[in-house]
Short mmCIF file of C-alpha atoms in Angstrom, two decimals:
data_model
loop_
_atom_site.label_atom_id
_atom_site.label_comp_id
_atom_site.label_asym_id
_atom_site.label_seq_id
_atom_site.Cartn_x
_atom_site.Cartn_y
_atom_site.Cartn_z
CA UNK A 1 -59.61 133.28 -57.26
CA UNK A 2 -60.26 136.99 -58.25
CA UNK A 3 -57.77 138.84 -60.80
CA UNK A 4 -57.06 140.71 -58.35
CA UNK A 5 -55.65 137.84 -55.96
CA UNK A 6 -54.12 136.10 -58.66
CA UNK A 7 -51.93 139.10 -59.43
CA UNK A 8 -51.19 139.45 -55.75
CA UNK A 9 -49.66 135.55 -56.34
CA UNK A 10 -48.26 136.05 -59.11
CA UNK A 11 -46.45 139.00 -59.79
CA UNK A 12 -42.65 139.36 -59.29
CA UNK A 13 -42.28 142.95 -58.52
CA UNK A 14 -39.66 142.65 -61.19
CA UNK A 15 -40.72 146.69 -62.13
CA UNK A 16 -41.11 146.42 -65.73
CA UNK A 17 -44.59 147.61 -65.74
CA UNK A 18 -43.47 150.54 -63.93
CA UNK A 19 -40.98 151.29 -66.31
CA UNK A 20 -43.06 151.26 -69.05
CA UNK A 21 -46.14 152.96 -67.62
CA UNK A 22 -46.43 156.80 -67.07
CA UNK A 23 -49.42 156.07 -64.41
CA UNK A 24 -47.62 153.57 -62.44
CA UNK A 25 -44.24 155.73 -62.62
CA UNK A 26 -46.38 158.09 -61.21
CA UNK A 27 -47.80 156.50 -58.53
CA UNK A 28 -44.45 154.53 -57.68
CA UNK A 29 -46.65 151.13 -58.48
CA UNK A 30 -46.13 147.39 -59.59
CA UNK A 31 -49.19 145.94 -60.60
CA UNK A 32 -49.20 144.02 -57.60
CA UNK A 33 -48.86 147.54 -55.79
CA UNK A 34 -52.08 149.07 -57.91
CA UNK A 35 -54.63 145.65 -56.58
CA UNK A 36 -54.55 147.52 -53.06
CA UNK A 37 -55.84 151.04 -54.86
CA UNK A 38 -59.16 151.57 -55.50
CA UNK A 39 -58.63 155.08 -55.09
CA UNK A 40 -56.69 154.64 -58.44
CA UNK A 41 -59.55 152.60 -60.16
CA UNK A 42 -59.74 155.57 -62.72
CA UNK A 43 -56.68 156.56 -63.16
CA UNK A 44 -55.51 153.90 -65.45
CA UNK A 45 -55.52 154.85 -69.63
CA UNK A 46 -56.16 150.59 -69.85
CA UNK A 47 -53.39 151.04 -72.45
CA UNK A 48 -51.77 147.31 -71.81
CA UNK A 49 -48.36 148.72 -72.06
CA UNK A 50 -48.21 146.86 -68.81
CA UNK A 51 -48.88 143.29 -70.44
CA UNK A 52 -46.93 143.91 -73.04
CA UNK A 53 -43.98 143.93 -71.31
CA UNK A 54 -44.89 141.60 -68.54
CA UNK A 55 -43.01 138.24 -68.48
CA UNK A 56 -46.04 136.75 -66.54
CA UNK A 57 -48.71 138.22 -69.14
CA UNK A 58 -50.23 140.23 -66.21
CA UNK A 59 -52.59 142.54 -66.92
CA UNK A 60 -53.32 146.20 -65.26
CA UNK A 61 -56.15 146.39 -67.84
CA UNK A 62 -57.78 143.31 -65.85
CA UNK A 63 -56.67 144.92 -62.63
CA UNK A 64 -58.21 148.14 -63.26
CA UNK A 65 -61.57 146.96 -64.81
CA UNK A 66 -62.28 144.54 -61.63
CA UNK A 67 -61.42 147.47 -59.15
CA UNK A 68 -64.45 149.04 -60.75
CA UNK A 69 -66.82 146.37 -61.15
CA UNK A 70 -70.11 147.21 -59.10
CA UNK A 71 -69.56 151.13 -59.57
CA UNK A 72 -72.89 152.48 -60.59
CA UNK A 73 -72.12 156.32 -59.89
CA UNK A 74 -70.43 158.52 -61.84
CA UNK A 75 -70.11 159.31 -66.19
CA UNK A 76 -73.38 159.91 -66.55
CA UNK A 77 -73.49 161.83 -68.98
CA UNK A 78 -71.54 159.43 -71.13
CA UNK A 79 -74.08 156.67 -69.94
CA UNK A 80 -77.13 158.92 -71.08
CA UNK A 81 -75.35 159.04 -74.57
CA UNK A 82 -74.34 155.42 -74.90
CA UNK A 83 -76.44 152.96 -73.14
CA UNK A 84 -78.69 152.51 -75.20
CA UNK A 85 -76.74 154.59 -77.35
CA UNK A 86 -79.02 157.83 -78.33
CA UNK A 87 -78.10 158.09 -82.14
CA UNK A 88 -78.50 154.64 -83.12
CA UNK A 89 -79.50 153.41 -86.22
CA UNK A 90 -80.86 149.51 -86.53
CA UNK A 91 -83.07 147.78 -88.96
CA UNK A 92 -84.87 144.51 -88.57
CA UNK A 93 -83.97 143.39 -91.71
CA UNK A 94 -81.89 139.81 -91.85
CA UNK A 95 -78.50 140.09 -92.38
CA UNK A 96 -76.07 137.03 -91.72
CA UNK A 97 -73.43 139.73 -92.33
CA UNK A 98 -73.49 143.24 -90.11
CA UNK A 99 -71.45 146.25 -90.97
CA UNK A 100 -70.72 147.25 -87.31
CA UNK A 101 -70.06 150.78 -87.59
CA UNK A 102 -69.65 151.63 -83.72
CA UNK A 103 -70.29 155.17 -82.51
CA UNK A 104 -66.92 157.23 -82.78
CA UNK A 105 -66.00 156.60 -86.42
CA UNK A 106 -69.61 157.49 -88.05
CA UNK A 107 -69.48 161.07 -85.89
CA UNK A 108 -66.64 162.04 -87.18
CA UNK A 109 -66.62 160.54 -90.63
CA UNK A 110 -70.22 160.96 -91.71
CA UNK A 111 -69.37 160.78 -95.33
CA UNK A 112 -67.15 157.96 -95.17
CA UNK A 113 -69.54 155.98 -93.08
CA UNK A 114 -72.35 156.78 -95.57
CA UNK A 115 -69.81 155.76 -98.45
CA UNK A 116 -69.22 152.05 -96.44
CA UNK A 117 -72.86 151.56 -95.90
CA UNK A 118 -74.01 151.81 -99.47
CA UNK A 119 -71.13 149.78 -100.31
CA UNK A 120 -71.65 147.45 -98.23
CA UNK A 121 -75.47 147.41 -98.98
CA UNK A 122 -74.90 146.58 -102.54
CA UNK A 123 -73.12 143.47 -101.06
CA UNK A 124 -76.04 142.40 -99.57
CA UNK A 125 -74.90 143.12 -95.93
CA UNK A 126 -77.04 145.38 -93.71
CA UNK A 127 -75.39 147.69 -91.28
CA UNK A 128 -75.83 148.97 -87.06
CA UNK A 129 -74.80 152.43 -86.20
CA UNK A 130 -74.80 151.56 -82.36
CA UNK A 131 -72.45 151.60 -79.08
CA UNK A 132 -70.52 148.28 -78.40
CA UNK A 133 -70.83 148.80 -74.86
CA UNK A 134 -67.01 149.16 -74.04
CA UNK A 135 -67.69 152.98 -73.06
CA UNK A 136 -70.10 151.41 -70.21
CA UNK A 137 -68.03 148.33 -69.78
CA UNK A 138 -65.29 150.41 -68.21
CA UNK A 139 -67.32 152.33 -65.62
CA UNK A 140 -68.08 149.20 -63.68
CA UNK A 141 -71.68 149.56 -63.40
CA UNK A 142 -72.76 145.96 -64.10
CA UNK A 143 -76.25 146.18 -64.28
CA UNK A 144 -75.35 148.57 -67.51
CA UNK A 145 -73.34 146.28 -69.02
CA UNK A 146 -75.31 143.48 -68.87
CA UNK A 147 -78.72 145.25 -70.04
CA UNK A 148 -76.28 146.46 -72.85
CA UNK A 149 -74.88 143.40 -73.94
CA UNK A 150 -78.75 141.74 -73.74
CA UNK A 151 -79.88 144.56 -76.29
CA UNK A 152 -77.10 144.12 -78.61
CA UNK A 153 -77.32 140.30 -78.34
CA UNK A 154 -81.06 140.62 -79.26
CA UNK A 155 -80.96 142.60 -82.02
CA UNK A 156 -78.29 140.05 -83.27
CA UNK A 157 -80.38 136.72 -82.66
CA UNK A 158 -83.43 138.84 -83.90
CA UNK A 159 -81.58 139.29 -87.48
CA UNK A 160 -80.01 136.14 -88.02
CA UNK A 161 -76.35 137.80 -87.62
CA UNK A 162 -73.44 135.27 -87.81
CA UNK A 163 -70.46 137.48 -88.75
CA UNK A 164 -69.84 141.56 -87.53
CA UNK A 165 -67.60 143.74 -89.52
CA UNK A 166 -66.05 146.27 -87.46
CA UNK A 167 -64.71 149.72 -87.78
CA UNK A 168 -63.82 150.85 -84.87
CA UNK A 169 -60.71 148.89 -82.65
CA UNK A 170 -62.36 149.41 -79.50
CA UNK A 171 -65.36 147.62 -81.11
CA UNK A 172 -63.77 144.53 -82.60
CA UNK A 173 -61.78 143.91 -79.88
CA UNK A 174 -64.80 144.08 -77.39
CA UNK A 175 -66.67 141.76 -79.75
CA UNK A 176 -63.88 139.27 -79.49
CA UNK A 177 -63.80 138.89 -75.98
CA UNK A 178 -67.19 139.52 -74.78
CA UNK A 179 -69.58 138.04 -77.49
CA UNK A 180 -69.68 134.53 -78.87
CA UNK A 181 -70.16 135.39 -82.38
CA UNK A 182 -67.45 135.56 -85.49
CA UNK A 183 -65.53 138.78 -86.10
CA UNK A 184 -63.40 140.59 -88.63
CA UNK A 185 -62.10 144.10 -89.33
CA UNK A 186 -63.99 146.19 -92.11
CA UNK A 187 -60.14 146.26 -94.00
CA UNK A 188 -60.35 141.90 -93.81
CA UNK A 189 -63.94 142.51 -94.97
CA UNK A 190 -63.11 144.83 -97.82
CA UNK A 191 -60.25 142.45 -99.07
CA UNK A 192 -62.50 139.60 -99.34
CA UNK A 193 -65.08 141.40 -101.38
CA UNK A 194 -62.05 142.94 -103.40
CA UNK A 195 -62.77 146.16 -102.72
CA UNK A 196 -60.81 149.32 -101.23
CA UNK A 197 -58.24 151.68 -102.65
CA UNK A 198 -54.42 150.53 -101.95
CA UNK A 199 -52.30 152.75 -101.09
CA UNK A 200 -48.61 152.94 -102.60
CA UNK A 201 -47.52 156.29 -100.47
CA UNK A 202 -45.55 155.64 -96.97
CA UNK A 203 -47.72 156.26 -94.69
CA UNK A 204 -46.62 156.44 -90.46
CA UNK A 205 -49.11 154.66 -88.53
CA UNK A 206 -50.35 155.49 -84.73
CA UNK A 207 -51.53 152.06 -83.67
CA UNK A 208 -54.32 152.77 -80.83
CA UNK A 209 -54.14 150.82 -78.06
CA UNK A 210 -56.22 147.67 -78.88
CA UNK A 211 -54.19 146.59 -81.40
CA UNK A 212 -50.64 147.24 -79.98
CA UNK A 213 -50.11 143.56 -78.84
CA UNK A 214 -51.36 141.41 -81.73
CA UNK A 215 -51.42 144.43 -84.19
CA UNK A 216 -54.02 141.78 -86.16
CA UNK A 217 -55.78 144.65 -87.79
CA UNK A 218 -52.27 146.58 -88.30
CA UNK A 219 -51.77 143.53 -90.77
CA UNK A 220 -55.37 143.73 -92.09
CA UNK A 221 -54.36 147.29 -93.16
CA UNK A 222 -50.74 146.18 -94.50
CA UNK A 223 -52.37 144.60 -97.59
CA UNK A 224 -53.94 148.26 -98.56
CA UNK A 225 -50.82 150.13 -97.27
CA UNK A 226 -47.80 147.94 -97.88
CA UNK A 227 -45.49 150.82 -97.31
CA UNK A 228 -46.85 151.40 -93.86
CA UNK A 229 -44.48 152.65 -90.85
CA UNK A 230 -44.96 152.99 -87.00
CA UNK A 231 -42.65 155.28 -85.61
CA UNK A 232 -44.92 155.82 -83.09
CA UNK A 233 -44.99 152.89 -80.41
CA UNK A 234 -43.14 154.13 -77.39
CA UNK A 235 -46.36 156.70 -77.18
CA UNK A 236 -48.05 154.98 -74.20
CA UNK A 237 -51.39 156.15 -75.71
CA UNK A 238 -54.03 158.86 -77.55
CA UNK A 239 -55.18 160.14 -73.86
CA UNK A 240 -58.64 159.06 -74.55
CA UNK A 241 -58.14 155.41 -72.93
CA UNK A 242 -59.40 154.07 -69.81
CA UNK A 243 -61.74 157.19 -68.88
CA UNK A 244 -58.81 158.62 -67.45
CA UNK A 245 -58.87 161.94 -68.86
CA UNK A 246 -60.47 163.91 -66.75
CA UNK A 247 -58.34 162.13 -63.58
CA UNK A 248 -54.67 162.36 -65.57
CA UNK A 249 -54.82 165.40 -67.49
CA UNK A 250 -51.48 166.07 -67.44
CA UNK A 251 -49.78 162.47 -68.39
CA UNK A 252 -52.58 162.52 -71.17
CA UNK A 253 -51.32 165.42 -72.13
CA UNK A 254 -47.86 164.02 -72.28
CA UNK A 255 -48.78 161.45 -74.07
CA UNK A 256 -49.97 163.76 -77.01
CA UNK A 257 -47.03 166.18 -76.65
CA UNK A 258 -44.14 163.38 -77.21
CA UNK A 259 -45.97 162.09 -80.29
CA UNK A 260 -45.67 166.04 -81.58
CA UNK A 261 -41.77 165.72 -80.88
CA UNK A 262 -41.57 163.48 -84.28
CA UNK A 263 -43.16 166.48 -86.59
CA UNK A 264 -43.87 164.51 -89.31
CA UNK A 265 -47.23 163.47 -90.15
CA UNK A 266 -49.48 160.90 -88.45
CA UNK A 267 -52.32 158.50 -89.62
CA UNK A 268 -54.76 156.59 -87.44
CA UNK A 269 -56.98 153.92 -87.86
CA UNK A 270 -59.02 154.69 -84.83
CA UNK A 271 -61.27 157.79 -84.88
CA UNK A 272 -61.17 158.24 -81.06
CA UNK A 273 -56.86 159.07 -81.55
CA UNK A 274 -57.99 160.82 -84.58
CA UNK A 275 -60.38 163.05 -82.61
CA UNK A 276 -57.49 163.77 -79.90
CA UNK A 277 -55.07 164.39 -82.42
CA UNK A 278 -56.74 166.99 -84.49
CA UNK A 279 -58.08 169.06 -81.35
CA UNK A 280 -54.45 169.25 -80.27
CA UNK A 281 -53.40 170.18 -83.71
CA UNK A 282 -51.10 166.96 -84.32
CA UNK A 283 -50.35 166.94 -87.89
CA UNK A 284 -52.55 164.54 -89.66
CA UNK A 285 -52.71 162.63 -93.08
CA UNK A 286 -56.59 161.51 -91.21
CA UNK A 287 -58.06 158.08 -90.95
CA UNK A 288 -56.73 155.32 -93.10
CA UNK A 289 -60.62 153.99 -93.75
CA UNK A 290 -60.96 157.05 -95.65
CA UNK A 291 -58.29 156.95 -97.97
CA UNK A 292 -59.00 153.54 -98.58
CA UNK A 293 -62.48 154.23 -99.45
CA UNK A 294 -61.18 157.58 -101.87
CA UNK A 295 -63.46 159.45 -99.03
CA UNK A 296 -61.84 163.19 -98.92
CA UNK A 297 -62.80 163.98 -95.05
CA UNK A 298 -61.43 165.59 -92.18
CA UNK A 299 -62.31 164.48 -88.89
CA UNK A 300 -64.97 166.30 -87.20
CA UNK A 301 -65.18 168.01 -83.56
CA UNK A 302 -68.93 168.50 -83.80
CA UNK A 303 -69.97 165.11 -83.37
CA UNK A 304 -73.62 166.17 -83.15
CA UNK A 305 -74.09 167.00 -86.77
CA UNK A 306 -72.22 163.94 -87.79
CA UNK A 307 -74.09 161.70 -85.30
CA UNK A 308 -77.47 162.73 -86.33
CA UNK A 309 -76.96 162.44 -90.37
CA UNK A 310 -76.26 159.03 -90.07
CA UNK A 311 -78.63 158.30 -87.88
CA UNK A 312 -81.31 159.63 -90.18
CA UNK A 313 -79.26 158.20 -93.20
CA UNK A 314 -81.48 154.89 -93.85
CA UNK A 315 -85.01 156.51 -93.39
CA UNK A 316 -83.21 159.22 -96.02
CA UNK A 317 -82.02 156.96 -99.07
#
């Protein structure tokens, strides 16, 4: 039985997923609605707001990603920049341990991400600057994905990795699901090596969409932050999720201008919010990884320059 058909069985049209969700308000959909319209494939911000608050543990995220599965067309210029991803950075040198550092968070924190490699380095663990495929996972175009995952997988088996350290949610998350290999959070990492600033200030946390049901790395963070707060959760999401900007401009907008209604300061630990925040001038303390590595950096909206210095950074050192 596909997703979708199980959904179709299964749901209750008991409306709580409309409720909750500013697309399927919208739209005037259930999930069971939404597994009849592909037309809507892209519309969806894949927040899970929707599973959250199921009380059958559907899942629009599931819903969405199989109405695009065989898609090739379309985002290419994201696929030209991610698959393989264009500024990556690998070594062949064994490593049981890889620092993980995605493809969002080095861009905009080049200095911080330099910071964590050496750090990390002097630990004896080797890093990737690389795309996790989730970018490409969420187009639909399978034959991507898989020659993605293949790559990554290789350069794994080829250096004898048994554990990734992640930085970036979307990342460790993906990992999780899609990979059969052990993974933690860089702020679990950090606390096992005893390392990392902690943080006595109050600090009000957005928590990014990945992490809003098990908020497992929100507790990672807790033991740096133990003052944390998270005013934030009935903001649905960033605006950046699902590819469904440039089809829902306006709800992602939304999104962004009812987080601006609190007018107090925000902190992320995802660089992809971070990014969204700070180009729509949401007041920011900046990324938690950086105050935790006493990094003084601002997130950056010219990804290029960031992208290419640590790209370069290994040859460099």
């Amino acid at each position: 039985m596909s997703y979708l058909d199980y959904v179709n069985e299964k749901c209750i049209e008991c409306g709580k997923c409309t409720k909750n969700c500013d697309f399927l308000t919208k739209y005037h959909l259930n999930l069971k609605d939404y597994t009849k319209r592909e037309d809507l494939k892209y519309h969806c911000f894949l927040c899970g707001v929707c599973k959250q608050v199921c009380p059958l543990d559907l899942d629009g995220r599931k819903v969405s990603t199989e109405l695009r599965m065989g898609e090739e067309k379309g985002f290419g210029m994201m696929k030209f920049e991610k698959s393989p991803y264009i500024f990556r950075n690998n070594s062949k040198k064994k490593s049981k341990t890889l620092l993980f550092l995605g493809c969002s968070f080095p861009r905009q924190y080049p200095e911080t991400t330099k910071a964590l490699i050496d750090l990390f380095i002097q630990n004896g663990i080797d890093f990737s600057l690389d795309c996790c495929g989730k970018p490409v996972y969420e187009t639909g175009d399978e034959k991507r994905i898989k020659k993605d995952k293949d790559r990554l997988e290789g350069i794994f088996k080829e250096k004898g990795i048994e554990k990734i350290v992640t930085a970036c949610m979307n990342c460790y998350y993906f990992f999780k699901k899609h990979y059969d290999i052990e993974v933690v959070s860089i702020y679990e990492e950090l606390k096992e090596l005893g390392l990392g600033k902690k943080i006595e200030e109050e600090r009000n946390i957005f928590i990014p969409c990945p992490d809003r049901q098990t908020k497992e790395v929100l507790e990672h963070i807790r033991y740096f932050v133990p003052n944390l707060k998270t005013p934030f959760e009935n903001v649905q999401c960033c605006g950046l999720g699902g590819l469904a900007l440039g089809t829902e401009r306006e709800l992602a907008d939304g999104f962004v201008e009812k987080l601006r209604e609190y007018d107090i300061p925000v902190t992320t630990y995802c660089a992809s919010c971070s990014g969204r925040f700070r180009k729509n001038e949401i007041k920011l303390t900046g990324h938690i990884l950086c105050e935790i590595m006493d990094v003084e950096e601002r997130e950056s909206l010219g990804f290029l320059k960031g992208s290419l210095q640590i790209r370069n950074y290994r040859r460099n050192r």
